[in-house]
Short mmCIF file of C-alpha atoms (C1' of nucleotides) in Angstrom, two decimals:
data_model
loop_
_atom_site.label_atom_id
_atom_site.label_comp_id
_atom_site.label_asym_id
_atom_site.label_seq_id
_atom_site.Cartn_x
_atom_site.Cartn_y
_atom_site.Cartn_z
CA MET V 300 52.26 -45.35 -39.42
CA VAL V 301 53.85 -41.91 -39.17
CA GLU V 302 51.86 -39.40 -37.16
CA GLU V 303 51.23 -36.40 -39.39
CA ASN V 304 52.89 -33.41 -37.74
CA LYS V 305 49.88 -31.26 -37.08
CA ILE V 306 50.63 -27.56 -37.26
CA SER V 307 48.78 -25.59 -34.62
CA ILE V 308 46.20 -23.07 -35.73
CA ALA V 309 48.02 -20.36 -33.76
CA VAL V 310 51.03 -20.80 -36.03
CA ILE V 311 48.96 -20.80 -39.22
CA LYS V 312 47.21 -17.60 -38.23
CA ARG V 313 50.57 -15.86 -37.92
CA LEU V 314 51.75 -16.84 -41.39
CA PRO V 315 49.89 -14.13 -43.33
CA ARG V 316 51.46 -11.55 -41.07
CA TYR V 317 54.94 -12.88 -41.76
CA TYR V 318 54.07 -12.85 -45.45
CA ARG V 319 52.99 -9.25 -45.20
CA TYR V 320 56.14 -8.07 -43.44
CA LEU V 321 58.39 -9.98 -45.80
CA GLY V 322 56.55 -8.43 -48.73
CA GLU V 323 57.28 -5.00 -47.32
CA LEU V 324 60.95 -5.82 -46.84
CA LEU V 325 61.01 -7.09 -50.40
CA ALA V 326 59.43 -3.89 -51.68
CA ASN V 327 62.05 -1.91 -49.77
CA GLY V 328 64.87 -3.86 -51.37
CA VAL V 329 65.96 -5.63 -48.20
CA THR V 330 67.61 -8.90 -49.18
CA ARG V 331 68.33 -10.53 -45.81
CA ILE V 332 66.79 -10.40 -42.36
CA SER V 333 67.61 -12.02 -39.02
CA SER V 334 64.92 -13.35 -36.72
CA LYS V 335 66.11 -10.74 -34.22
CA GLU V 336 65.55 -7.80 -36.56
CA LEU V 337 62.22 -9.20 -37.79
CA SER V 338 61.17 -9.71 -34.19
CA ARG V 339 61.88 -6.04 -33.49
CA ARG V 340 59.76 -4.94 -36.41
CA MET V 341 56.87 -7.32 -35.79
CA ASN V 342 56.92 -7.02 -32.02
CA ILE V 343 57.08 -10.73 -31.31
CA THR V 344 60.02 -12.78 -29.99
CA ALA V 345 62.76 -14.03 -32.28
CA SER V 346 62.30 -17.43 -30.66
CA GLN V 347 58.72 -17.58 -31.84
CA ILE V 348 59.65 -16.64 -35.38
CA ARG V 349 62.26 -19.40 -35.55
CA GLN V 350 59.94 -21.94 -33.95
CA ASP V 351 57.13 -21.04 -36.32
CA LEU V 352 59.25 -21.28 -39.44
CA ASN V 353 60.90 -24.54 -38.39
CA ASN V 354 57.50 -26.20 -38.47
CA PHE V 355 57.83 -26.08 -42.23
CA GLY V 356 61.54 -26.38 -42.93
CA CYS V 357 64.97 -24.91 -42.39
CA PHE V 358 64.86 -21.70 -44.37
CA GLY V 359 67.64 -19.81 -42.61
CA GLN V 360 71.37 -19.98 -42.43
CA GLN V 361 73.49 -19.75 -39.29
CA GLY V 362 75.40 -16.54 -39.03
CA TYR V 363 73.46 -15.01 -41.90
CA GLY V 364 69.74 -15.03 -41.17
CA TYR V 365 67.02 -15.48 -43.74
CA ASN V 366 67.03 -14.62 -47.42
CA VAL V 367 63.97 -12.40 -47.81
CA VAL V 368 62.98 -13.48 -51.33
CA LEU V 369 63.40 -17.15 -50.53
CA LEU V 370 61.45 -16.96 -47.27
CA TYR V 371 58.71 -14.89 -48.92
CA GLU V 372 58.31 -17.49 -51.64
CA GLU V 373 58.33 -20.35 -49.14
CA ILE V 374 55.54 -18.82 -47.06
CA LYS V 375 53.64 -18.09 -50.25
CA LYS V 376 53.77 -21.79 -51.07
CA ILE V 377 52.91 -22.86 -47.51
CA LEU V 378 49.81 -20.65 -47.58
CA GLY V 379 48.85 -22.10 -50.96
CA LEU V 380 49.19 -18.73 -52.66
CA ASP V 381 51.10 -20.26 -55.57
CA LYS V 382 47.82 -21.75 -56.75
CA ASN V 383 44.62 -20.32 -58.16
CA TYR V 384 41.22 -20.70 -56.56
CA ASN V 385 37.74 -20.53 -58.01
CA MET V 386 35.42 -18.62 -55.74
CA ILE V 387 31.72 -17.90 -55.65
CA ILE V 388 29.76 -15.54 -53.45
CA CYS V 389 26.46 -16.57 -51.91
CA GLY V 390 24.60 -13.47 -50.81
CA LEU V 391 24.92 -10.21 -52.73
CA GLY V 392 24.02 -7.85 -49.92
CA ASN V 393 26.21 -4.84 -49.20
CA LEU V 394 29.04 -6.97 -47.92
CA GLY V 395 28.83 -9.50 -50.75
CA LYS V 396 28.90 -6.68 -53.30
CA ALA V 397 31.87 -5.10 -51.58
CA LEU V 398 33.82 -8.36 -51.62
CA SER V 399 32.92 -9.04 -55.26
CA ASN V 400 34.53 -5.74 -56.22
CA TYR V 401 37.67 -6.20 -54.19
CA TYR V 402 40.34 -6.33 -56.87
CA LYS V 403 43.08 -7.58 -54.54
CA PHE V 404 41.65 -11.08 -54.22
CA ASP V 405 41.98 -11.56 -57.94
CA ARG V 406 45.60 -10.50 -57.86
CA LEU V 407 46.28 -13.08 -55.15
CA GLY V 408 44.84 -15.85 -57.29
CA PHE V 409 41.33 -15.92 -55.85
CA ASN V 410 39.00 -15.59 -58.82
CA PHE V 411 35.26 -15.09 -58.68
CA ILE V 412 33.44 -17.32 -61.13
CA GLY V 413 29.92 -17.07 -59.79
CA LEU V 414 27.59 -14.85 -57.75
CA PHE V 415 24.33 -15.98 -56.21
CA ASP V 416 21.53 -14.32 -54.31
CA ILE V 417 18.05 -15.10 -53.09
CA SER V 418 16.17 -11.91 -53.87
CA GLN V 419 14.56 -11.66 -57.30
CA GLU V 420 15.70 -8.04 -57.57
CA MET V 421 19.34 -9.03 -57.48
CA VAL V 422 19.13 -12.04 -59.78
CA GLY V 423 20.08 -11.04 -63.32
CA THR V 424 22.03 -7.95 -62.34
CA THR V 425 25.75 -7.80 -63.01
CA TRP V 426 28.59 -7.23 -60.56
CA ASN V 427 32.23 -7.27 -61.48
CA ASN V 428 31.21 -8.55 -64.92
CA ILE V 429 29.41 -11.57 -63.50
CA ARG V 430 25.67 -12.13 -63.77
CA VAL V 431 24.03 -12.84 -60.43
CA GLY V 432 22.30 -16.21 -60.40
CA CYS V 433 19.59 -17.50 -58.10
CA VAL V 434 20.61 -19.63 -55.14
CA SER V 435 18.32 -22.33 -56.54
CA GLU V 436 20.75 -22.67 -59.46
CA LEU V 437 23.62 -23.29 -57.07
CA GLU V 438 23.43 -27.09 -57.13
CA SER V 439 23.71 -27.38 -60.89
CA PHE V 440 26.42 -24.72 -61.00
CA LEU V 441 28.52 -26.69 -58.51
CA ALA V 442 28.03 -29.83 -60.58
CA GLU V 443 29.34 -28.10 -63.69
CA ASN V 444 32.12 -25.99 -62.16
CA GLU V 445 34.92 -26.78 -59.78
CA VAL V 446 34.47 -24.33 -56.94
CA ASP V 447 37.22 -24.18 -54.35
CA ILE V 448 35.93 -21.50 -52.01
CA ALA V 449 32.44 -20.20 -51.32
CA VAL V 450 31.97 -16.86 -49.63
CA LEU V 451 28.91 -17.01 -47.43
CA THR V 452 27.42 -13.55 -46.99
CA LEU V 453 23.81 -14.56 -46.46
CA PRO V 454 21.69 -13.86 -43.39
CA LYS V 455 21.88 -16.68 -40.89
CA THR V 456 18.39 -17.89 -41.70
CA SER V 457 19.47 -19.12 -45.14
CA ALA V 458 23.19 -19.62 -44.45
CA CYS V 459 22.83 -23.05 -42.81
CA LYS V 460 20.80 -24.54 -45.64
CA VAL V 461 23.04 -23.10 -48.35
CA SER V 462 26.15 -24.38 -46.55
CA GLN V 463 24.74 -27.90 -46.94
CA THR V 464 24.32 -27.38 -50.67
CA LEU V 465 27.90 -26.12 -50.84
CA VAL V 466 29.23 -29.13 -48.97
CA ASN V 467 27.29 -31.55 -51.15
CA GLY V 468 28.52 -29.72 -54.22
CA GLY V 469 32.14 -30.42 -53.31
CA VAL V 470 33.28 -26.98 -52.20
CA LYS V 471 36.58 -27.24 -50.29
CA GLY V 472 36.35 -24.19 -48.08
CA ILE V 473 33.75 -21.76 -46.85
CA TRP V 474 34.54 -18.18 -45.93
CA ASN V 475 31.72 -17.59 -43.52
CA PHE V 476 30.56 -14.03 -42.86
CA SER V 477 27.12 -15.05 -41.63
CA ASN V 478 26.48 -14.85 -37.94
CA VAL V 479 26.12 -18.58 -37.25
CA ASP V 480 28.40 -21.50 -36.55
CA LEU V 481 28.16 -23.86 -39.47
CA HIS V 482 27.78 -27.55 -38.67
CA ILE V 483 29.48 -29.25 -41.56
CA PRO V 484 31.96 -32.12 -41.89
CA ASP V 485 35.60 -31.55 -41.00
CA SER V 486 36.60 -32.29 -44.58
CA VAL V 487 35.35 -28.83 -45.57
CA ARG V 488 37.41 -26.02 -44.08
CA VAL V 489 35.62 -23.05 -42.58
CA GLU V 490 37.09 -19.65 -41.86
CA ASN V 491 34.77 -17.41 -39.90
CA VAL V 492 34.62 -13.63 -40.07
CA HIS V 493 32.13 -12.68 -37.42
CA LEU V 494 32.01 -8.90 -37.76
CA THR V 495 29.49 -8.35 -35.00
CA ASP V 496 31.54 -10.48 -32.60
CA SER V 497 34.61 -8.46 -33.51
CA LEU V 498 32.85 -5.18 -32.79
CA MET V 499 31.70 -6.56 -29.43
CA VAL V 500 35.26 -7.48 -28.51
CA LEU V 501 36.19 -3.88 -29.28
CA SER V 502 33.42 -2.45 -27.13
CA TYR V 503 34.48 -4.65 -24.19
CA GLY V 504 35.90 -2.37 -21.55
CA LEU V 505 36.07 0.58 -23.93
CA ASN V 506 34.84 3.07 -21.38
CA GLU V 507 37.08 1.99 -18.54
CA GLY V 508 40.13 3.58 -20.14
CA MET X 61 48.03 -2.40 -4.19
CA VAL X 62 45.64 -5.02 -5.53
CA GLU X 63 46.72 -6.53 -8.83
CA GLU X 64 43.91 -5.93 -11.30
CA ASN X 65 42.65 -9.34 -12.39
CA LYS X 66 43.48 -9.22 -16.05
CA ILE X 67 41.05 -11.19 -18.18
CA SER X 68 42.80 -13.04 -20.97
CA ILE X 69 41.97 -12.10 -24.54
CA ALA X 70 41.04 -15.72 -25.28
CA VAL X 71 38.20 -15.43 -22.77
CA ILE X 72 36.99 -12.08 -24.09
CA LYS X 73 36.90 -13.38 -27.64
CA ARG X 74 34.54 -16.15 -26.55
CA LEU X 75 32.05 -13.82 -24.90
CA PRO X 76 30.22 -12.74 -28.08
CA ARG X 77 29.69 -16.39 -28.92
CA TYR X 78 28.16 -17.05 -25.50
CA TYR X 79 26.00 -14.00 -25.99
CA ARG X 80 24.83 -15.29 -29.36
CA TYR X 81 23.90 -18.73 -28.05
CA LEU X 82 22.14 -17.31 -25.02
CA GLY X 83 20.19 -14.98 -27.30
CA GLU X 84 19.02 -17.97 -29.30
CA LEU X 85 17.98 -19.83 -26.16
CA LEU X 86 16.12 -16.72 -25.08
CA ALA X 87 14.35 -16.50 -28.43
CA ASN X 88 13.36 -20.14 -28.09
CA GLY X 89 11.86 -19.52 -24.67
CA VAL X 90 14.46 -21.55 -22.75
CA THR X 91 14.65 -20.16 -19.22
CA ARG X 92 17.49 -22.20 -17.68
CA ILE X 93 20.58 -23.92 -18.97
CA SER X 94 23.34 -25.98 -17.37
CA SER X 95 26.95 -25.60 -18.38
CA LYS X 96 26.76 -29.23 -19.49
CA GLU X 97 23.89 -28.65 -21.91
CA LEU X 98 25.40 -25.39 -23.19
CA SER X 99 28.71 -27.18 -23.69
CA ARG X 100 26.95 -29.78 -25.83
CA ARG X 101 25.39 -27.10 -28.01
CA MET X 102 28.48 -24.93 -28.34
CA ASN X 103 30.92 -27.80 -28.67
CA ILE X 104 33.26 -26.64 -25.91
CA THR X 105 33.79 -28.14 -22.45
CA ALA X 106 31.48 -27.35 -19.55
CA SER X 107 34.59 -26.67 -17.52
CA GLN X 108 35.63 -23.92 -19.86
CA ILE X 109 32.22 -22.29 -19.75
CA ARG X 110 32.24 -22.25 -15.95
CA GLN X 111 35.82 -21.00 -15.82
CA ASP X 112 35.10 -18.26 -18.34
CA LEU X 113 31.99 -17.02 -16.56
CA ASN X 114 33.60 -17.10 -13.14
CA ASN X 115 36.09 -14.50 -14.31
CA PHE X 116 33.25 -12.03 -14.03
CA GLY X 117 31.09 -13.31 -11.21
CA CYS X 118 29.00 -16.17 -9.87
CA PHE X 119 26.00 -16.18 -12.17
CA GLY X 120 24.87 -19.77 -11.65
CA GLN X 121 23.25 -21.74 -8.92
CA GLN X 122 24.26 -25.21 -7.72
CA GLY X 123 21.84 -27.92 -8.72
CA TYR X 124 20.00 -25.54 -11.07
CA GLY X 125 22.37 -24.14 -13.64
CA TYR X 126 22.14 -20.66 -15.12
CA ASN X 127 19.14 -18.46 -15.61
CA VAL X 128 19.21 -17.63 -19.31
CA VAL X 129 17.82 -14.09 -19.11
CA LEU X 130 20.07 -13.18 -16.23
CA LEU X 131 23.21 -14.57 -17.83
CA TYR X 132 22.35 -12.96 -21.16
CA GLU X 133 21.98 -9.58 -19.49
CA GLU X 134 25.21 -10.03 -17.52
CA ILE X 135 27.24 -10.79 -20.64
CA LYS X 136 25.59 -7.88 -22.37
CA LYS X 137 26.87 -5.63 -19.60
CA ILE X 138 30.33 -7.23 -19.57
CA LEU X 139 30.66 -6.60 -23.31
CA GLY X 140 29.53 -3.01 -22.82
CA LEU X 141 26.44 -3.55 -24.94
CA ASP X 142 24.27 -1.75 -22.40
CA LYS X 143 25.85 1.51 -23.57
CA ASN X 144 25.70 3.51 -26.78
CA TYR X 145 28.70 4.28 -28.94
CA ASN X 146 29.31 7.05 -31.43
CA MET X 147 31.07 5.73 -34.51
CA ILE X 148 32.58 7.23 -37.60
CA ILE X 149 33.85 5.57 -40.75
CA CYS X 150 37.09 6.66 -42.36
CA GLY X 151 37.19 5.41 -45.91
CA LEU X 152 34.00 5.07 -47.95
CA GLY X 153 35.15 2.41 -50.38
CA ASN X 154 33.01 -0.64 -51.03
CA LEU X 155 33.62 -2.02 -47.57
CA GLY X 156 33.07 1.29 -45.81
CA LYS X 157 29.79 1.76 -47.67
CA ALA X 158 28.69 -1.77 -46.80
CA LEU X 159 29.39 -1.21 -43.11
CA SER X 160 27.67 2.18 -43.11
CA ASN X 161 24.49 0.49 -44.31
CA TYR X 162 24.57 -2.38 -41.86
CA TYR X 163 21.43 -1.77 -39.83
CA LYS X 164 22.35 -4.27 -37.11
CA PHE X 165 25.10 -2.13 -35.62
CA ASP X 166 22.60 0.60 -34.92
CA ARG X 167 20.32 -1.83 -33.13
CA LEU X 168 23.21 -2.92 -30.91
CA GLY X 169 23.88 0.67 -29.86
CA PHE X 170 26.65 1.51 -32.31
CA ASN X 171 25.56 4.67 -34.06
CA PHE X 172 27.25 6.27 -37.03
CA ILE X 173 27.60 10.00 -36.61
CA GLY X 174 30.13 10.74 -39.32
CA LEU X 175 31.57 9.45 -42.58
CA PHE X 176 34.86 10.56 -44.12
CA ASP X 177 36.70 9.89 -47.33
CA ILE X 178 39.68 11.18 -49.24
CA SER X 179 38.39 11.21 -52.78
CA GLN X 180 36.68 14.38 -53.98
CA GLU X 181 34.04 12.30 -55.74
CA MET X 182 32.82 10.79 -52.50
CA VAL X 183 32.88 13.98 -50.42
CA GLY X 184 29.45 15.55 -50.37
CA THR X 185 27.54 12.39 -51.24
CA THR X 186 25.16 10.87 -48.72
CA TRP X 187 25.17 7.36 -47.22
CA ASN X 188 22.73 6.17 -44.63
CA ASN X 189 21.52 9.79 -44.32
CA ILE X 190 24.96 11.11 -43.46
CA ARG X 191 26.93 13.48 -45.64
CA VAL X 192 30.43 12.28 -46.40
CA GLY X 193 33.06 14.73 -45.21
CA CYS X 194 36.67 15.05 -46.27
CA VAL X 195 39.33 13.43 -44.12
CA SER X 196 40.88 16.89 -43.77
CA GLU X 197 37.83 17.90 -41.71
CA LEU X 198 38.39 14.98 -39.35
CA GLU X 199 40.41 16.88 -36.76
CA SER X 200 37.80 19.58 -36.22
CA PHE X 201 35.01 17.02 -36.24
CA LEU X 202 36.72 15.07 -33.46
CA ALA X 203 37.15 18.28 -31.47
CA GLU X 204 33.43 19.02 -31.68
CA ASN X 205 32.04 15.49 -31.32
CA GLU X 206 32.72 12.70 -28.87
CA VAL X 207 33.64 9.76 -31.04
CA ASP X 208 34.02 6.40 -29.31
CA ILE X 209 34.89 4.16 -32.22
CA ALA X 210 36.43 4.86 -35.61
CA VAL X 211 36.10 2.32 -38.39
CA LEU X 212 39.23 2.40 -40.49
CA THR X 213 38.48 1.24 -44.03
CA LEU X 214 41.16 3.20 -45.83
CA PRO X 215 43.98 1.77 -47.93
CA LYS X 216 47.10 1.20 -45.86
CA THR X 217 48.89 4.16 -47.41
CA SER X 218 46.60 6.62 -45.65
CA ALA X 219 45.50 4.45 -42.73
CA CYS X 220 48.60 5.09 -40.59
CA LYS X 221 48.41 8.83 -40.84
CA VAL X 222 44.66 8.94 -40.20
CA SER X 223 45.03 6.65 -37.18
CA GLN X 224 47.28 9.31 -35.65
CA THR X 225 44.62 11.95 -36.17
CA LEU X 226 42.09 9.63 -34.58
CA VAL X 227 44.29 9.02 -31.54
CA ASN X 228 44.98 12.71 -31.10
CA GLY X 229 41.27 13.40 -31.45
CA GLY X 230 40.49 11.20 -28.44
CA VAL X 231 38.92 8.22 -30.13
CA LYS X 232 38.74 5.27 -27.70
CA GLY X 233 38.82 2.38 -30.13
CA ILE X 234 39.71 1.71 -33.74
CA TRP X 235 38.08 -1.05 -35.78
CA ASN X 236 40.86 -1.58 -38.26
CA PHE X 237 40.06 -3.11 -41.65
CA SER X 238 43.15 -1.75 -43.35
CA ASN X 239 45.93 -4.16 -44.08
CA VAL X 240 48.52 -2.71 -41.69
CA ASP X 241 49.40 -3.03 -38.04
CA LEU X 242 48.70 0.30 -36.40
CA HIS X 243 51.35 1.65 -34.07
CA ILE X 244 49.39 3.63 -31.56
CA PRO X 245 49.42 3.93 -27.76
CA ASP X 246 47.94 1.14 -25.66
CA SER X 247 45.35 3.52 -24.30
CA VAL X 248 43.48 3.28 -27.60
CA ARG X 249 42.04 -0.16 -28.23
CA VAL X 250 42.43 -1.71 -31.67
CA GLU X 251 40.43 -4.59 -33.10
CA ASN X 252 41.79 -5.82 -36.40
CA VAL X 253 39.79 -7.41 -39.19
CA HIS X 254 42.38 -8.47 -41.71
CA LEU X 255 40.23 -9.93 -44.49
CA THR X 256 43.14 -10.85 -46.73
CA ASP X 257 44.89 -12.64 -43.87
CA SER X 258 41.71 -14.52 -43.13
CA LEU X 259 41.38 -15.66 -46.73
CA MET X 260 45.00 -16.82 -46.68
CA VAL X 261 44.37 -18.90 -43.57
CA LEU X 262 41.50 -20.52 -45.47
CA SER X 263 43.63 -21.28 -48.50
CA TYR X 264 46.28 -22.91 -46.29
CA GLY X 265 46.25 -26.62 -47.05
CA LEU X 266 42.97 -26.37 -48.95
CA ASN X 267 44.08 -28.71 -51.68
CA GLU X 268 45.52 -31.41 -49.44
CA GLY X 269 42.09 -32.66 -48.37
"C1'" DT G 124 16.43 -35.97 1.46
"C1'" DA G 125 18.74 -37.27 -2.97
"C1'" DG G 126 20.18 -35.51 -7.34
"C1'" DA G 127 22.06 -32.06 -9.96
"C1'" DT G 128 25.20 -28.72 -10.89
"C1'" DT G 129 27.86 -25.02 -9.55
"C1'" DG G 130 32.44 -22.59 -8.19
"C1'" DT G 131 37.07 -23.58 -7.54
"C1'" DT G 132 41.31 -26.07 -6.86
"C1'" DA G 133 44.48 -29.24 -8.89
"C1'" DA G 134 46.29 -31.69 -13.01
"C1'" DT G 135 47.23 -31.64 -17.69
"C1'" DC G 136 48.20 -30.00 -21.91
"C1'" DG G 137 50.01 -26.90 -25.33
"C1'" DA G 138 52.22 -22.73 -26.64
"C1'" DT G 139 55.75 -19.40 -25.83
"C1'" DT G 140 60.27 -18.14 -24.36
"C1'" DA G 141 65.03 -19.03 -23.08
"C1'" DA G 142 69.30 -21.20 -23.77
"C1'" DC G 143 72.90 -23.06 -26.33
"C1'" DA G 144 75.46 -26.25 -29.35
"C1'" DA G 145 76.04 -26.34 -34.26
"C1'" DT G 146 77.69 -24.00 -38.14
"C1'" DC G 147 77.81 -20.57 -41.72
"C1'" DT T 156 89.38 -17.37 -37.32
"C1'" DA T 157 85.78 -14.75 -34.63
"C1'" DG T 158 81.12 -13.15 -34.76
"C1'" DA T 159 76.56 -13.88 -35.85
"C1'" DT T 160 72.62 -16.38 -36.01
"C1'" DT T 161 70.33 -20.43 -36.85
"C1'" DG T 162 67.74 -24.92 -35.47
"C1'" DT T 163 66.43 -27.31 -31.58
"C1'" DT T 164 66.09 -28.86 -26.87
"C1'" DA T 165 64.73 -27.57 -22.31
"C1'" DA T 166 62.25 -24.40 -19.15
"C1'" DT T 167 58.50 -21.55 -18.34
"C1'" DC T 168 54.23 -19.81 -18.67
"C1'" DG T 169 49.35 -19.77 -19.52
"C1'" DA T 170 45.16 -21.90 -20.91
"C1'" DT T 171 42.23 -25.87 -20.86
"C1'" DT T 172 40.38 -29.86 -18.67
"C1'" DA T 173 39.34 -32.84 -14.76
"C1'" DA T 174 37.89 -33.53 -10.23
"C1'" DC T 175 35.29 -32.68 -6.28
"C1'" DA T 176 33.57 -30.35 -2.12
"C1'" DA T 177 29.91 -27.09 -1.46
"C1'" DT T 178 25.18 -26.28 -1.85
"C1'" DC T 179 20.81 -25.34 -4.07
#
DNA sequence: TAGATTGTTAATCGATTAACAATC
DNA sequence: TAGATTGTTAATCGATTAACAATC
């Protein structure tokens, strides 16, 4: 049995940044780039860039460097950005509303197909052309629609329970903005955005200069 | 000359999580906790907990463990949460508006004292009881007010330029939500929240099961 | 006192960086 | 061909885990 070559999370987290820089090069009409030049721009070592990329294949050419378009498209595929994803939002508070209106996600292939909230005031209203449903309808919605990603923007009190419903409903990934650690099976991917934690990291040592 | 014991960023990023779990214990009336029991709850090793904490001091007691209140208060201090911070938001799009209305920041000691936007439609409107000013007024505002943290929720086109104004104006930290890497002096702390990057990390390998 | 659990040193593991043969 | 730059192996560095003496 061949051991699946597990890519480290540190590498994966750097991929979007590579993708971003390559996109800029592309927009500027740059057709080739060496790991050395990219390292200068991104402020990481050329060694790391080459190591990172070679986890996924040999995209460069000795003496030449990397073809920008080709590498851009490869990373796009690696990140799964060549596919489309059905998304729902659970929790239409300020943050949920903001995310529902963020046009860029759509352009990247992440499409909102459902919005859900708990409060009766929100249910029935429309955001981004989608009617807000009640969280109680979530189970049947998941049964009828293939949902790839659920955005969890509920307060922590309800987030845990709803995450169970999402898991049972076959959601593949949860983008968790609620301030709890979800305890769900490894088969469902979780990406946390803990805003409060992030702000606390910023305030650490801020007055020491 | 004594080499300043530099705390690694990995450790710092774990502190808010410790703080969160200790807060829960506190709320549940738990008065003492061992690294072993905390490790079980947080799903990290007891060794790591003890190593992390001992970067900052000896807060435990052999044979007893850690006093929850005491440790909670210590981490609060370490994170700088015993102080108050003046914050402004640059960019009152959906995300900026959402953050301006997030009541929890205020409770943690992060107080909004100014809001700024580029668009003429936004300038003059009121959010969270604060009048939105124009970004062109930013320089004079920074001269007259001590701003600790600036939240950067502008599109990347304007984010770079505004970050310069913020640095020149003496801001200590920037909470950067814009999709660029800011090139500013090390003396100003930056904490990035790259939402698009985060979503891409989630979509990585999502369809492979 | 005996048991529990810390603080800390040592061992291990993984990630980053350096070096260089291969080759375009 | 000579120069440039990759892919990859080896060396280094740092972070995590294990072990245990100290001690409450």
